[in-house]
Coordinates of C-alpha atoms in Angstrom, one line a residue:
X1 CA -11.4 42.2 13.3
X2 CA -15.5 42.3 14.2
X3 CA -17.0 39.8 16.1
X4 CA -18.4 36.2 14.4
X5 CA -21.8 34.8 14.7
X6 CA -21.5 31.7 17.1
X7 CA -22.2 29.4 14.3
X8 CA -19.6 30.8 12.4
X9 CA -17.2 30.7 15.6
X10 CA -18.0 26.8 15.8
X11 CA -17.2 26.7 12.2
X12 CA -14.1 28.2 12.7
X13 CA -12.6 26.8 15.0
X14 CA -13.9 23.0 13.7
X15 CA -11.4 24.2 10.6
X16 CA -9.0 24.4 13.0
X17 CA -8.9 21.7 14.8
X18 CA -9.8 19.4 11.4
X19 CA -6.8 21.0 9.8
X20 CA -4.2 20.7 13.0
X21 CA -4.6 17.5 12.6
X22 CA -3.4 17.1 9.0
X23 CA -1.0 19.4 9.9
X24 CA 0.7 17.3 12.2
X25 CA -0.4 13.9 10.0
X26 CA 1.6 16.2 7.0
X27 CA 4.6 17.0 9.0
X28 CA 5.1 12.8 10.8
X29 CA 4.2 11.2 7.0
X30 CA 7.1 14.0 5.6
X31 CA 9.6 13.6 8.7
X32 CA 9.3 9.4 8.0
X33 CA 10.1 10.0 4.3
X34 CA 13.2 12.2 4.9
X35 CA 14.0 10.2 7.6
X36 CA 14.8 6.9 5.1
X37 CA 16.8 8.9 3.2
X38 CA 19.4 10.9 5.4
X39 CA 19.2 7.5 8.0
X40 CA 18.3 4.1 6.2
X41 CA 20.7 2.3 8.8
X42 CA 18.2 2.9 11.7
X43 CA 15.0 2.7 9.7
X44 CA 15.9 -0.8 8.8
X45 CA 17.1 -1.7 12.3
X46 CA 13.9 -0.9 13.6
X47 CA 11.9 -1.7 11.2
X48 CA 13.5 -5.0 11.7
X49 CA 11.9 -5.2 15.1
X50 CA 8.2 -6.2 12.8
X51 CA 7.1 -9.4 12.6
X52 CA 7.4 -10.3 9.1
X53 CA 9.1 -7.4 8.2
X54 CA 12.8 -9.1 8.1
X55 CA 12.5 -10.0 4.4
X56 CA 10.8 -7.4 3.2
X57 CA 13.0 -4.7 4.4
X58 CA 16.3 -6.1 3.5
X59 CA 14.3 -7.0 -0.4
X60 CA 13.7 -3.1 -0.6
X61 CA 16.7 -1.6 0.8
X62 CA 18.9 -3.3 -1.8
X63 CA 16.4 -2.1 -4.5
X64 CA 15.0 1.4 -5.2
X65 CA 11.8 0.7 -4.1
X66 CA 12.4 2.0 -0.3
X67 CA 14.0 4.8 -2.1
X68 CA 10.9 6.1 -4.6
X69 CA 8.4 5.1 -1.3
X70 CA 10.3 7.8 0.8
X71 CA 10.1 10.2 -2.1
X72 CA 6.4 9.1 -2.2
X73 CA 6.2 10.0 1.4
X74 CA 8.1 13.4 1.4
X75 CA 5.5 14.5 -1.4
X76 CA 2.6 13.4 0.0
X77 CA 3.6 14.7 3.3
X78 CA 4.2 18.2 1.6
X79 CA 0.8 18.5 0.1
X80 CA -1.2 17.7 3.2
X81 CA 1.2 19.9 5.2
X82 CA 0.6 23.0 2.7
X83 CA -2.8 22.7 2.4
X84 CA -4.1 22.0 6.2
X85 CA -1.8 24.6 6.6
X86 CA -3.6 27.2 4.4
X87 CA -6.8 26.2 6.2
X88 CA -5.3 26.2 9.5
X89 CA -3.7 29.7 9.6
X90 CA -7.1 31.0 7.2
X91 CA -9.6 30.1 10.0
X92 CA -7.5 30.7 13.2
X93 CA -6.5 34.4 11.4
X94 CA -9.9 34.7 9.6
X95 CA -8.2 35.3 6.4
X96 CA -10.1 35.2 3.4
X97 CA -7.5 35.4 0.7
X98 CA -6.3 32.1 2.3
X99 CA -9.3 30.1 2.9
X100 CA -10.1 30.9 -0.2
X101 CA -7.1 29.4 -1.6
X102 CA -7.4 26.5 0.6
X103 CA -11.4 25.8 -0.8
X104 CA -9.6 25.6 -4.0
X105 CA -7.1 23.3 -2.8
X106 CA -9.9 21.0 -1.5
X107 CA -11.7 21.1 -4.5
X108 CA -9.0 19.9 -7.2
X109 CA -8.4 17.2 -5.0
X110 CA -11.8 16.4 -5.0
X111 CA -12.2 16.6 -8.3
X112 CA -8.7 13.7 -8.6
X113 CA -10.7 11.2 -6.4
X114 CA -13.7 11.6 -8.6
X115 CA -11.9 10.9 -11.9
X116 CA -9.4 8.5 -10.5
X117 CA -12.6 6.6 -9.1
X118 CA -14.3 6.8 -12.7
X119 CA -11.3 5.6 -14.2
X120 CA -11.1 2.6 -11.8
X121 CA -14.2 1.5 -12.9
X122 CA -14.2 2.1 -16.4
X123 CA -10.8 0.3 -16.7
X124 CA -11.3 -2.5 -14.4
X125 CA -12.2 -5.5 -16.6
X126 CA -8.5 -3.9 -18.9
X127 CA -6.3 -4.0 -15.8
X128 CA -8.1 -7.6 -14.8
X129 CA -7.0 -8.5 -18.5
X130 CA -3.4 -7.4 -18.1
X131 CA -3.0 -8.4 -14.4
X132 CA -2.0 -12.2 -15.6
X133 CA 1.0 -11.0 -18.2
X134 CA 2.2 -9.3 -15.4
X135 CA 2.1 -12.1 -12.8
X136 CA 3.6 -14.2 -15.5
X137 CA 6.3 -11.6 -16.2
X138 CA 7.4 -11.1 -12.7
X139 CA 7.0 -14.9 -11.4
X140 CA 9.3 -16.6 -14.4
X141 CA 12.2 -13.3 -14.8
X142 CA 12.3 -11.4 -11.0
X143 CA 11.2 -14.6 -8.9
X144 CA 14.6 -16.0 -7.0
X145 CA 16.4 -12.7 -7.3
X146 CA 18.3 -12.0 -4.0
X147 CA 17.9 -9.5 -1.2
X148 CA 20.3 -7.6 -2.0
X149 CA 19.6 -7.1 -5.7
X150 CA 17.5 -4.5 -7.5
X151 CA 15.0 -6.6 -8.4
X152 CA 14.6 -8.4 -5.2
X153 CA 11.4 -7.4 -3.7
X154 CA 9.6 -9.0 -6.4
X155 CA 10.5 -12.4 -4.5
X156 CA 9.4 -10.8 -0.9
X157 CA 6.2 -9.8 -3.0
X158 CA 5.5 -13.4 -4.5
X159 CA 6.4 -15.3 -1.4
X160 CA 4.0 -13.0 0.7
X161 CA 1.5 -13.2 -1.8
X162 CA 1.9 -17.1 -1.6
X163 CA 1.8 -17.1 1.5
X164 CA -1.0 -14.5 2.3
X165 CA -3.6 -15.8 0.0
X166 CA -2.9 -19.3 0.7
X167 CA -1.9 -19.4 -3.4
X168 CA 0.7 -21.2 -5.7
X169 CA 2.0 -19.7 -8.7
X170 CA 0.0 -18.0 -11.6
X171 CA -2.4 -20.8 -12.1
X172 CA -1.0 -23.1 -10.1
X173 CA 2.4 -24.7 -8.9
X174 CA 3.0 -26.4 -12.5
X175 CA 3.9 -22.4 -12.9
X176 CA 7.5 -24.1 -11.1
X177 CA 8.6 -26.0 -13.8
X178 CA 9.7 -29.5 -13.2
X179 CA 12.9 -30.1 -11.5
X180 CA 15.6 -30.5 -14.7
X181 CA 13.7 -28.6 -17.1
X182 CA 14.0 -25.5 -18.7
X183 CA 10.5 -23.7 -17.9
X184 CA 9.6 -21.9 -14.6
X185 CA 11.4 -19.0 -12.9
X186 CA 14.6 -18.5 -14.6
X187 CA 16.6 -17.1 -11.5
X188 CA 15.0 -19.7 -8.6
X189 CA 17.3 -22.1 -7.3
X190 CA 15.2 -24.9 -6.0
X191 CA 16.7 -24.9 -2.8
X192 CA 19.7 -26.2 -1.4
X193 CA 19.8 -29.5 -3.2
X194 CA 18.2 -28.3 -6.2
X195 CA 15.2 -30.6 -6.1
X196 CA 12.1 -28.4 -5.2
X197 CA 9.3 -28.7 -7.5
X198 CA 7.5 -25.3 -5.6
X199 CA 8.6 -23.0 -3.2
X200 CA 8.0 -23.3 0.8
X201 CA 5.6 -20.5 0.6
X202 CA 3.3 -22.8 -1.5
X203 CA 3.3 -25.5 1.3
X204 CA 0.9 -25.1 4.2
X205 CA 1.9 -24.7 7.5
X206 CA 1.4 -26.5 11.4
X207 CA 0.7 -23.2 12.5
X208 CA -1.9 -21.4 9.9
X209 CA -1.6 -17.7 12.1
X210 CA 2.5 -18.0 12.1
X211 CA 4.2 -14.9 10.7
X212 CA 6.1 -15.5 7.7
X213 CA 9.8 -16.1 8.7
X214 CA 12.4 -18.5 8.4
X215 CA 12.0 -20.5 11.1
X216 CA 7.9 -20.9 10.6
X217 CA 8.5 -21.6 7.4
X218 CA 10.5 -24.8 8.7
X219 CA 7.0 -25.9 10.0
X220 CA 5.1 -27.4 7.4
X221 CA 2.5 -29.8 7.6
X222 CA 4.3 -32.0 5.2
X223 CA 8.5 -31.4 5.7
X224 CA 8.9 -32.8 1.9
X225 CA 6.2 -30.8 0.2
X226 CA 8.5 -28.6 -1.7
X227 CA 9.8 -31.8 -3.1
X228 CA 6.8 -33.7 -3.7
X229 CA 3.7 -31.6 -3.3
X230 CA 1.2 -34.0 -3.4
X231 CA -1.2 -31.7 -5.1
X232 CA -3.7 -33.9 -4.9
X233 CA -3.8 -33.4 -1.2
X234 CA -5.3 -29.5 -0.3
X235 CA -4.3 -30.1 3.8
X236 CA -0.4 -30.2 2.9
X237 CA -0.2 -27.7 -0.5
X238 CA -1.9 -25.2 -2.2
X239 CA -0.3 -26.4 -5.5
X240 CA -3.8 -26.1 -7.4
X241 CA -4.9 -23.1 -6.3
X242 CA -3.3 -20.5 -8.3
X243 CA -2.4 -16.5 -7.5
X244 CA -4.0 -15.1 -10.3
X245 CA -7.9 -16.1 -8.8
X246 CA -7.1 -15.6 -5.2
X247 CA -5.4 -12.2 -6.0
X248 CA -8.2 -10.9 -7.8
X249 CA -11.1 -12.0 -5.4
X250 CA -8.5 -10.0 -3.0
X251 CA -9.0 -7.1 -5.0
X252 CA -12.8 -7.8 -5.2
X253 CA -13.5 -8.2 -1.6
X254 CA -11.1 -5.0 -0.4
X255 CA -12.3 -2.5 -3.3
X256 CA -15.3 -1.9 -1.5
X257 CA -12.9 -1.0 1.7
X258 CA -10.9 1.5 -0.8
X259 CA -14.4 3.0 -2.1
X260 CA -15.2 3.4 1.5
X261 CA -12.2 5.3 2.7
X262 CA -12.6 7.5 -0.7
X263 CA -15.8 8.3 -0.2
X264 CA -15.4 9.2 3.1
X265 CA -12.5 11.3 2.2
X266 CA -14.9 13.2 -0.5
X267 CA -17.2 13.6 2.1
X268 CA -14.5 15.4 4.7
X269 CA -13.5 17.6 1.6
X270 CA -17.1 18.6 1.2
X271 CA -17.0 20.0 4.7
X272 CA -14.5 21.6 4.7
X273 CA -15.3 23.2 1.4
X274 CA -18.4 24.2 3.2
X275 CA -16.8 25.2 6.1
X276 CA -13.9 27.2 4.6
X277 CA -16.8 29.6 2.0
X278 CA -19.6 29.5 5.5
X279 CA -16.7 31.3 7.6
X280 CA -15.5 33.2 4.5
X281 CA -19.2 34.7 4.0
X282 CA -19.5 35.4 7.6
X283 CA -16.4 37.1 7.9
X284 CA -17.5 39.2 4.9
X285 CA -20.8 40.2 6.6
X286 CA -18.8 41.4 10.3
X287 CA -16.9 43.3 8.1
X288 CA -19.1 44.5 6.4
X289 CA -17.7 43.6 3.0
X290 CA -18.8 41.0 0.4
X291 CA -16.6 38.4 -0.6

């Protein structure tokens, strides 16, 4: 093997060091996935141990959500493992045939984020459009479903989503239905006495930074405001300020954060690209060889 350049040496072994990384990220994010499906038991007892993560982790064991998201995880986990692999063992072996392969890899991926991106923003004002039938779907057939059933998490989902956004319903907490009638969430219960016009999510807490658990939720501003929300009054409900608004100014404010962290992926890709056909070339040229 002839002797590199020193600028191809610092490329090298930047791939290195880049891609040991993502080998080991690869190899943790596949180890968690496997992990929830050979030993739920002890995932959810420590998982357990995260504030506001009681509800939401018995919601998705009894569904197949935790399920699909640790298939999610082995998958992902997979891919990033191969391919920092490839570029790993390519530039610590000076390989061609496999930093070659890994360039490739980089550059399909790249090529994803680029057309997922283009489709995100040619189809943003249609999933805006079809983001209230689903709220509407989910809030009045899944909303009340227990725990333990399959369809469960869609209640952790609203009530965090309540909760979160400071929100009440689709449009608002007339979304509930009126105690009696026949309108609002078909499986809710309205509580123990079967009075609650809203939810206790909709009703503002004592303590505005309190994690959202059972006893916080036994803090409220106003202790009757499931039963009569006042909606007139913003300090004690937020009866008139529907999901539907908040959640898409949510979506607004963080798209930016996603377009950031994409970008900057792209722009790691690129490098490495670079990196992986610079060392390729100069290994070509101390051997004496073209590519």
């Amino acid at each position: 093997m002839a002797e590199l350049a020193c600028g191809a040496t610092c490329a090298k072994y930047l791939l290195f060091i880049f891609n040991f990384i993502f080998v080991l990220t690869g190899a943790v994010t596949l180890g968690v996935g496997i992990w929830i499906l050979v030993d739920k038991s002890s995932f959810d007892a420590i998982t357990r141990l995260i504030p506001e993560s009681e509800n939401v982790t018995e919601a998705l064991s009894g569904s197949g959500v935790l399920r699909s998201a640790a298939y999610a995880l082995i998958a992902s986990g997979s891919f990033t493992f191969i391919i920092a692999f490839f570029g790993c063992c390519g530039a610590i072996k000076e390989w061609k045939p496999m930093l070659i392969l890994y360039a490739v890899f980089l550059l399909v991926v790249l090529i994803i984020l680029v057309a997922l991106g283009i489709a995100a923003g040619v189809y943003r004002k249609e999933a805006g459009n079809r983001l209230k039938p689903f709220l509407n779907n989910t809030l009045i057939n899944y909303y009340g479903k227990p725990a333990n059933d399959d369809l469960g998490a869609f209640t952790v989902a609203w009530d965090l989503m309540q909760y979160k956004l400071m929100c009440c319903g689709v449009t608002s907490g007339s979304d509930y239905g009126d105690v009696g009638g026949n309108n609002g969430p078909v499986s809710w219960n309205r509580g123990e006495s079967l009075d609650y016009t809203i939810p206790p999510t909709c009703c503002k807490l004592k303590e505005a930074t309190a994690s959202l658990t059972e006893t916080a939720l036994q803090e409220l501003i106003a202790t009757d405001c499931m039963r009569t929300p006042n909606w007139e009054d913003k300090t004690i409900s937020n009866y008139n300020k529907g999901c539907l608004t908040e959640l898409d100014k949510w979506i607004t404010e963080n798209a930016l954060i996603v377009m950031g962290i994409g970008i900057g992926l792209g722009v790691i890709q690129i490098f490495g690209v670079i990196f992986a056909i610079c060392l390729c070339m100069a290994i070509g040229k101390a051997d004496g060889a073209v590519i």
